mmCIF file of C-alpha atoms in Angstrom:
data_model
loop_
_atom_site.group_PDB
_atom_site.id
_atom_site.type_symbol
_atom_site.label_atom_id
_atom_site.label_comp_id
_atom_site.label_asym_id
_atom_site.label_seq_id
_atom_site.Cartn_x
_atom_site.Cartn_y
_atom_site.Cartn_z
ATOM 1 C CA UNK A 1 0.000 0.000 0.000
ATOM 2 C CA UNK A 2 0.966 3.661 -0.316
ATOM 3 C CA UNK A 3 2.006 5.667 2.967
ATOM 4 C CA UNK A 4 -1.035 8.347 1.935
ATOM 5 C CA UNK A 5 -4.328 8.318 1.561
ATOM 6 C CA UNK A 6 -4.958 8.822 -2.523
ATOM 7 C CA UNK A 7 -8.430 10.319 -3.749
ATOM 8 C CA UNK A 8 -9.499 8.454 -6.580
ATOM 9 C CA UNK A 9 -12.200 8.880 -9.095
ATOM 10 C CA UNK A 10 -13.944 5.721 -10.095
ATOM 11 C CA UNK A 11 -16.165 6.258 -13.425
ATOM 12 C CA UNK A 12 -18.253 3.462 -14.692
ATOM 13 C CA UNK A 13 -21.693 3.241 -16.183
ATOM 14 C CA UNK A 14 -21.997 0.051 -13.893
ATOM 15 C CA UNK A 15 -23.557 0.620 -10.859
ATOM 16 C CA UNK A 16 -22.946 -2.689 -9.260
ATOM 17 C CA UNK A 17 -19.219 -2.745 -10.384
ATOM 18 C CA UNK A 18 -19.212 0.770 -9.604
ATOM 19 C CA UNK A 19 -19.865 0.111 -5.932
ATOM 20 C CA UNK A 20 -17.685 -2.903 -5.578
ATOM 21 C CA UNK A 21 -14.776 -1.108 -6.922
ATOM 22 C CA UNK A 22 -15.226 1.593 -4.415
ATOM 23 C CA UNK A 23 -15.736 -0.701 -1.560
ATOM 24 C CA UNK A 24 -12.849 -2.902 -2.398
ATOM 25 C CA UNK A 25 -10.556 0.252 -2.688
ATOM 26 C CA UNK A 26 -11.907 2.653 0.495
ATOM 27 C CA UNK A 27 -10.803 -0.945 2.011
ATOM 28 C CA UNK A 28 -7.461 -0.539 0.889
ATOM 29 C CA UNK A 29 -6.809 2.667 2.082
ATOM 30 C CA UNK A 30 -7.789 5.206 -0.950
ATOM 31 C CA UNK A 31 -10.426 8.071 -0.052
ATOM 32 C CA UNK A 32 -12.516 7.378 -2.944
ATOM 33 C CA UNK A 33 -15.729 9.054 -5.535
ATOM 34 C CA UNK A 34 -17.715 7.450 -7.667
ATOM 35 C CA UNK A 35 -19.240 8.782 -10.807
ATOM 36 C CA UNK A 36 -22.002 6.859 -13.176
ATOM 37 C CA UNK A 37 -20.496 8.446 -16.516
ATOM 38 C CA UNK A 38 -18.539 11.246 -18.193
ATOM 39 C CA UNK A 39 -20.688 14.146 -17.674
ATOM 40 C CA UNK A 40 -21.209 13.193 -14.133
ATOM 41 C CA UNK A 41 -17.515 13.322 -13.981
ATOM 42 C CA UNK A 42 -16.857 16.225 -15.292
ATOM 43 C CA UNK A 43 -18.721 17.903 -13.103
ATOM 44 C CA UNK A 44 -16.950 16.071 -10.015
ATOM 45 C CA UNK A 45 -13.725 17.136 -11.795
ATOM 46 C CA UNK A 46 -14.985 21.169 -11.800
ATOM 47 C CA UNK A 47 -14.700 21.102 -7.955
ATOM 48 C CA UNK A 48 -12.661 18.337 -6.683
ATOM 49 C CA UNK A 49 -8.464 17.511 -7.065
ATOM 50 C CA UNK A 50 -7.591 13.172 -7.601
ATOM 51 C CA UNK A 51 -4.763 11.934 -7.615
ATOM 52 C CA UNK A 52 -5.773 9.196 -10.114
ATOM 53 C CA UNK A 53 -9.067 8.427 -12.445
ATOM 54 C CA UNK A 54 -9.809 5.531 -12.928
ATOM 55 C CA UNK A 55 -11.906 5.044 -15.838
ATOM 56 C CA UNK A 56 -14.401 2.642 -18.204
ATOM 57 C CA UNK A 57 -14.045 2.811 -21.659
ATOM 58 C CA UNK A 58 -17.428 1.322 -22.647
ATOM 59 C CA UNK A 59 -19.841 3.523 -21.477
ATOM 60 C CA UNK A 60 -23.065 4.932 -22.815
ATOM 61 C CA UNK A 61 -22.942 8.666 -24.216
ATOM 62 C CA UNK A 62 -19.343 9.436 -23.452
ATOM 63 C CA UNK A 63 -17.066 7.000 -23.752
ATOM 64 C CA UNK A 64 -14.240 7.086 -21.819
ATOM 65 C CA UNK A 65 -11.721 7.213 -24.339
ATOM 66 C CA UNK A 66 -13.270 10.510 -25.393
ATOM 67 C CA UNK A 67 -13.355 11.917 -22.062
ATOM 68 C CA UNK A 68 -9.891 10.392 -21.402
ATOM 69 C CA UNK A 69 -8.948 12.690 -24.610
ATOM 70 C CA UNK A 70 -10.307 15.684 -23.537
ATOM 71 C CA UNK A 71 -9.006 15.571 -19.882
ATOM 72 C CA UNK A 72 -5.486 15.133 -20.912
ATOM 73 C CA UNK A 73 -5.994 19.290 -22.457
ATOM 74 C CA UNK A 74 -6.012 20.631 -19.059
ATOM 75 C CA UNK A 75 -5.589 17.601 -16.681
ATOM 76 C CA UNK A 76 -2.384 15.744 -15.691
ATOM 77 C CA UNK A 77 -4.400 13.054 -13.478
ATOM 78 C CA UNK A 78 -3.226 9.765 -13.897
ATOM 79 C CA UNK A 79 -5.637 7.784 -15.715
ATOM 80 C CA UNK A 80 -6.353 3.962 -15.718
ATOM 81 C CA UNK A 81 -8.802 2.930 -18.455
ATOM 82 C CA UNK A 82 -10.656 -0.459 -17.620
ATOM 83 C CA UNK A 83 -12.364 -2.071 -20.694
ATOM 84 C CA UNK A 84 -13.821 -5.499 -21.743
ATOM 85 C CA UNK A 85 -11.477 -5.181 -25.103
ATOM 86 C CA UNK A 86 -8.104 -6.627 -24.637
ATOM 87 C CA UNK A 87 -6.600 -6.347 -28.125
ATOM 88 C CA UNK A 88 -3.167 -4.816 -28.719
ATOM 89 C CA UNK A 89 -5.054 -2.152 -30.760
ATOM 90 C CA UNK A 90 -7.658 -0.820 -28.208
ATOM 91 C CA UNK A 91 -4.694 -1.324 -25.713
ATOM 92 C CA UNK A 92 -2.509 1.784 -27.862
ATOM 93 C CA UNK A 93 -5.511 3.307 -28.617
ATOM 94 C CA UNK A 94 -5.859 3.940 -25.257
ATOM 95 C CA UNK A 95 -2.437 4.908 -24.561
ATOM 96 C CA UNK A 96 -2.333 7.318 -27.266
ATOM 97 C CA UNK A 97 -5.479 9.119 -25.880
ATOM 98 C CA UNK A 98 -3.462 9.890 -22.627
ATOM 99 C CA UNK A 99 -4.125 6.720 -20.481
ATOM 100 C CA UNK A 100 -1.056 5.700 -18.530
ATOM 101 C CA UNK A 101 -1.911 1.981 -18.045
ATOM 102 C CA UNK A 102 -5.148 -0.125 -19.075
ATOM 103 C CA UNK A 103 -6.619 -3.096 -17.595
ATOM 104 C CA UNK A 104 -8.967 -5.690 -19.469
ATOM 105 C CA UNK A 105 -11.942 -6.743 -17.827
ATOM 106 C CA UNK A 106 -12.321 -9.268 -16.215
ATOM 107 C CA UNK A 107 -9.417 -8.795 -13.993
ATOM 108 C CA UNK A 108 -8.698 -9.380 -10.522
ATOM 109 C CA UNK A 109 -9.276 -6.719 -7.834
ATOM 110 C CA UNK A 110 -5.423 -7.189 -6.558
ATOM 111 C CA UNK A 111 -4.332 -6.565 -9.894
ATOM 112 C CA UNK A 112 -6.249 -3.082 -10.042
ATOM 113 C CA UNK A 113 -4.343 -2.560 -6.784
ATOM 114 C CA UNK A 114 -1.021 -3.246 -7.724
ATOM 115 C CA UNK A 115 -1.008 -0.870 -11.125
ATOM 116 C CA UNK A 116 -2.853 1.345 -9.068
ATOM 117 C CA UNK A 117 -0.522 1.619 -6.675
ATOM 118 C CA UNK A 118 2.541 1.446 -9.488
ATOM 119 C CA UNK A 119 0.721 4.411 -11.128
ATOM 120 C CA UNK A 120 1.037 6.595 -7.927
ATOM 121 C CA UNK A 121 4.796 5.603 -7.339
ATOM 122 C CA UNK A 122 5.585 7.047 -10.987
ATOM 123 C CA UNK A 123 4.024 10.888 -9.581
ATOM 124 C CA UNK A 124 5.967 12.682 -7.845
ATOM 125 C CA UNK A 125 4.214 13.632 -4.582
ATOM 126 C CA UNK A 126 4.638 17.151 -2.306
ATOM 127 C CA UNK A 127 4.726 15.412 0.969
ATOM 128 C CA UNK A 128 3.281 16.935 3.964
ATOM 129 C CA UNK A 129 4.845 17.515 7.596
ATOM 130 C CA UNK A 130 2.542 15.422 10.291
ATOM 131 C CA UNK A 131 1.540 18.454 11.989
ATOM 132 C CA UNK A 132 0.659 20.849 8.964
ATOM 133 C CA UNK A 133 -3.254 21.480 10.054
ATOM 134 C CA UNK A 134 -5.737 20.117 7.241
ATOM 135 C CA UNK A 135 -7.731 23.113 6.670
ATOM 136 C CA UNK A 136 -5.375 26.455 5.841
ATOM 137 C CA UNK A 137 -7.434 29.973 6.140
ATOM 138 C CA UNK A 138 -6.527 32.505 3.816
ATOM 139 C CA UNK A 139 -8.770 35.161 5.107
ATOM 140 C CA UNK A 140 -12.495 34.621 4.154
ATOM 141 C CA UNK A 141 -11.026 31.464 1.728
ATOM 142 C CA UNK A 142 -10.682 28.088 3.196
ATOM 143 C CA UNK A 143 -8.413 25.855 1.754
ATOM 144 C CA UNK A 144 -9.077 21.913 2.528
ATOM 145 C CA UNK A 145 -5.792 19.778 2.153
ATOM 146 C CA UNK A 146 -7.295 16.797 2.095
ATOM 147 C CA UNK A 147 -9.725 17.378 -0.188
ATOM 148 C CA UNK A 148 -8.262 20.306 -2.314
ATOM 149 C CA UNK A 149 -11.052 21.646 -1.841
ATOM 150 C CA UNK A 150 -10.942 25.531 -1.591
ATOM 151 C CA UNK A 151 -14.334 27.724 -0.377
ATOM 152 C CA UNK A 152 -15.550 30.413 0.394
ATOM 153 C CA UNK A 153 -18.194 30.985 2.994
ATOM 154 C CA UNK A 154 -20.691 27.904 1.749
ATOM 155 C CA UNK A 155 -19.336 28.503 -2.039
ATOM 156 C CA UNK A 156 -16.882 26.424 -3.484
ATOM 157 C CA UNK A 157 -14.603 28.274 -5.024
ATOM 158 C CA UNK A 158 -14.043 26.850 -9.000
ATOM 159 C CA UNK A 159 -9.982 26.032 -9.520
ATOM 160 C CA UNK A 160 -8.602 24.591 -12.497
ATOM 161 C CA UNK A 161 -5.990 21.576 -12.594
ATOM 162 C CA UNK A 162 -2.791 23.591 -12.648
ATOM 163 C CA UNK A 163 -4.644 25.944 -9.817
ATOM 164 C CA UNK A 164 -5.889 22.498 -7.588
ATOM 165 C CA UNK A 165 -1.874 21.699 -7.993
ATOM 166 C CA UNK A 166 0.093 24.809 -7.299
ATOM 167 C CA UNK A 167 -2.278 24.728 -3.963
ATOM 168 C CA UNK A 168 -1.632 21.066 -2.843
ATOM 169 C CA UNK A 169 2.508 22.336 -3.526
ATOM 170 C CA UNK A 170 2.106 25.833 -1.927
ATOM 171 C CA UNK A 171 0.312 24.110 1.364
ATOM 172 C CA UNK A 172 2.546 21.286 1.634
ATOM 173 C CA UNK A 173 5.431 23.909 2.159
ATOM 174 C CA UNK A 174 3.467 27.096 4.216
ATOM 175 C CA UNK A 175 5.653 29.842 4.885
ATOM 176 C CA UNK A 176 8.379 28.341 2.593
ATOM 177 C CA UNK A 177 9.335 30.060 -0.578
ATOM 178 C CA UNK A 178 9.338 27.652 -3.537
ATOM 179 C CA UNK A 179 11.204 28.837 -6.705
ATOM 180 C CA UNK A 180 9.719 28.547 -9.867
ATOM 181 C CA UNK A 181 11.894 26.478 -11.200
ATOM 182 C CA UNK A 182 10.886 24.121 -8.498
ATOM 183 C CA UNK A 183 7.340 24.620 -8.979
ATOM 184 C CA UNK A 184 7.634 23.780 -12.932
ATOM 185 C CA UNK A 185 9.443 20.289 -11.895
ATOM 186 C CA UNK A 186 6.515 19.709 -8.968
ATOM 187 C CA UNK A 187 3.783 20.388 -11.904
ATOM 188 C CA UNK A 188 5.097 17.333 -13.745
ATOM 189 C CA UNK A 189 6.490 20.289 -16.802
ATOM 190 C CA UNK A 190 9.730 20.441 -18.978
ATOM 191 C CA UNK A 191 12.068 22.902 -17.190
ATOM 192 C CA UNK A 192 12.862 26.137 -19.233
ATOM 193 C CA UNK A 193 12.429 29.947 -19.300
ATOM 194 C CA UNK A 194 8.951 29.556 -21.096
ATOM 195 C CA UNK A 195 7.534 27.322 -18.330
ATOM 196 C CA UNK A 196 8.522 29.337 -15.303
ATOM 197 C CA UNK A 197 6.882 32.300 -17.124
ATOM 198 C CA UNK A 198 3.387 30.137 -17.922
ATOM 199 C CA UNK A 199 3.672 29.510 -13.726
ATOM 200 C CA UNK A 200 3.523 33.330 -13.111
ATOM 201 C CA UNK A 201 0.408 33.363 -15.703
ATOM 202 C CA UNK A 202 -1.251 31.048 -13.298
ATOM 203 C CA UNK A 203 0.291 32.263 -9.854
ATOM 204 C CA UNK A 204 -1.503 35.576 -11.020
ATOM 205 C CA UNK A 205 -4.967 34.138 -11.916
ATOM 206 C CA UNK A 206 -4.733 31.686 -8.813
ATOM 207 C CA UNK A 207 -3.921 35.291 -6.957
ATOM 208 C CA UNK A 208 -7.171 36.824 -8.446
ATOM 209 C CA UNK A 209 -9.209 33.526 -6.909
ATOM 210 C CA UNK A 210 -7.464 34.068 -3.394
ATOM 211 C CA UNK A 211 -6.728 37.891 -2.433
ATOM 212 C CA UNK A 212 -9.075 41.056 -2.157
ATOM 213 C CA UNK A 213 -6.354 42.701 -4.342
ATOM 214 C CA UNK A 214 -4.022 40.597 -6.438
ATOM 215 C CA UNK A 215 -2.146 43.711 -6.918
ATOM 216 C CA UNK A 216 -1.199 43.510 -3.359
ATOM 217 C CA UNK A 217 -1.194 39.858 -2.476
ATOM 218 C CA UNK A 218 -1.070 39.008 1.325
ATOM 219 C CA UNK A 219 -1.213 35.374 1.105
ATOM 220 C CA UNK A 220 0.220 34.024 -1.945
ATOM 221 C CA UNK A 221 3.556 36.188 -1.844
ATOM 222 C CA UNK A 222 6.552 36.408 -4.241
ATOM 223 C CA UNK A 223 9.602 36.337 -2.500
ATOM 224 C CA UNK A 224 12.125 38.298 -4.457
ATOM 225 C CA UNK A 225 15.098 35.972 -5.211
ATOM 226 C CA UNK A 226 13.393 32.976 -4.501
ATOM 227 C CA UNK A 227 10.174 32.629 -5.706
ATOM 228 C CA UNK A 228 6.495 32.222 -4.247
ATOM 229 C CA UNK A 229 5.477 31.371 -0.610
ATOM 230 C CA UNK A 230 1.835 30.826 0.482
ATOM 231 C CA UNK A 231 1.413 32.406 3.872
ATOM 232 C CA UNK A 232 -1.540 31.545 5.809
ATOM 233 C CA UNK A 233 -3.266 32.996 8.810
#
């Protein structure tokens, strides 16, 4: 097993396999959500962070090679497709649509473990010091760790991917100024001038989500010489 509690997405048109897959897995450690198709996941992806998908191909609508598609333009989730076809070609079709691994069905629930778990030892992970508190406060924003979940008063407060990861990195590390070349490595991006300059694109719209005046930021600071540093209350 991992040494953290992963939040995984199960989507699957199935209900019943749908529930034993989520069952079997909240066993094994893993916070996990369930969705009943792409559009229902889609909207659990507008609010919520995973740190893996894990995804049916045959499903009504959708499919999930069309949603897996579309996800990889602004998500860098890990993805595991699960399918009934087991053919070389629908296994590179899959990979080419942004899948990192793919299971046939039938397969054995330890087997969905173990590439689950080899899936999360490929990502590199921001871990988090024992006594960092789960919920930061940024003002009237609340930021939920475990969740990455970020709100304001009863509103849930919309964050894209890129946003959902710069906060997991910035409140693993509060107080702590993280340099943007370290940031573009922690995102999972090709180092270079041209990626440390797309991080202060979103450092500046994640600013306009989090301060009364981005102009002025009080909790997502830049530290001059070494980068950016959330500082909560």
């Amino acid at each position: 097993m991992m040494d953290f509690d992963a939040h995984l997405l199960i989507v699957d048109d199935d209900e019943r396999i749908r529930t034993l897959l989520q069952k079997f897995l909240m066993r094994n450690g893993f916070l996990v959500t369930a969705a009943r198709d792409a559009e229902h996941a889609r909207r659990v992806l507008a609010g919520l962070d995973f740190d893996m998908i894990v995804l049916d191909v045959m499903m009504p609508g959708e499919d999930g090679l069309s949603l897996c598609r579309s996800l990889r333009e602004t998500h860098i989730t890990p993805i595991l497709l699960l399918t009934a076809k087991g053919e070389t070609d629908n296994r590179i079709e899959g990979l080419e649509a942004g899948a990192d691994d793919y299971l046939a069905k039938p397969f054995e629930p330890k087997e969905l473990l173990l590439r689950i778990n080899a899936i999360l030892r490929r990502v590199p992970d921001v871990p988090a010091e024992e006594a960092t508190p789960k919920i930061l406060t940024l003002g009237p924003i609340r930021y939920d760790m475990e969740r990455g979940e970020m709100w304001q008063g009863a509103d849930l407060v919309r964050l894209t991917a890129t946003e959902m990861q710069l906060m997991k990195i910035f409140s693993a590390q509060p107080g702590e100024a993280i340099s943007r070349a370290k940031l573009v490595e922690d995102l999972g991006r090709d180092r270079g001038q041209a990626q440390e300059r797309a991080v202060d694109v979103q450092i500046t719209r994640l600013r306009r989500k989090i301060e009364s005046d981005p102009k002025q930021p009080r909790y997502l600071q830049t530290v001059r010489g070494a980068g950016y540093m959330l500082a909560p209350d």
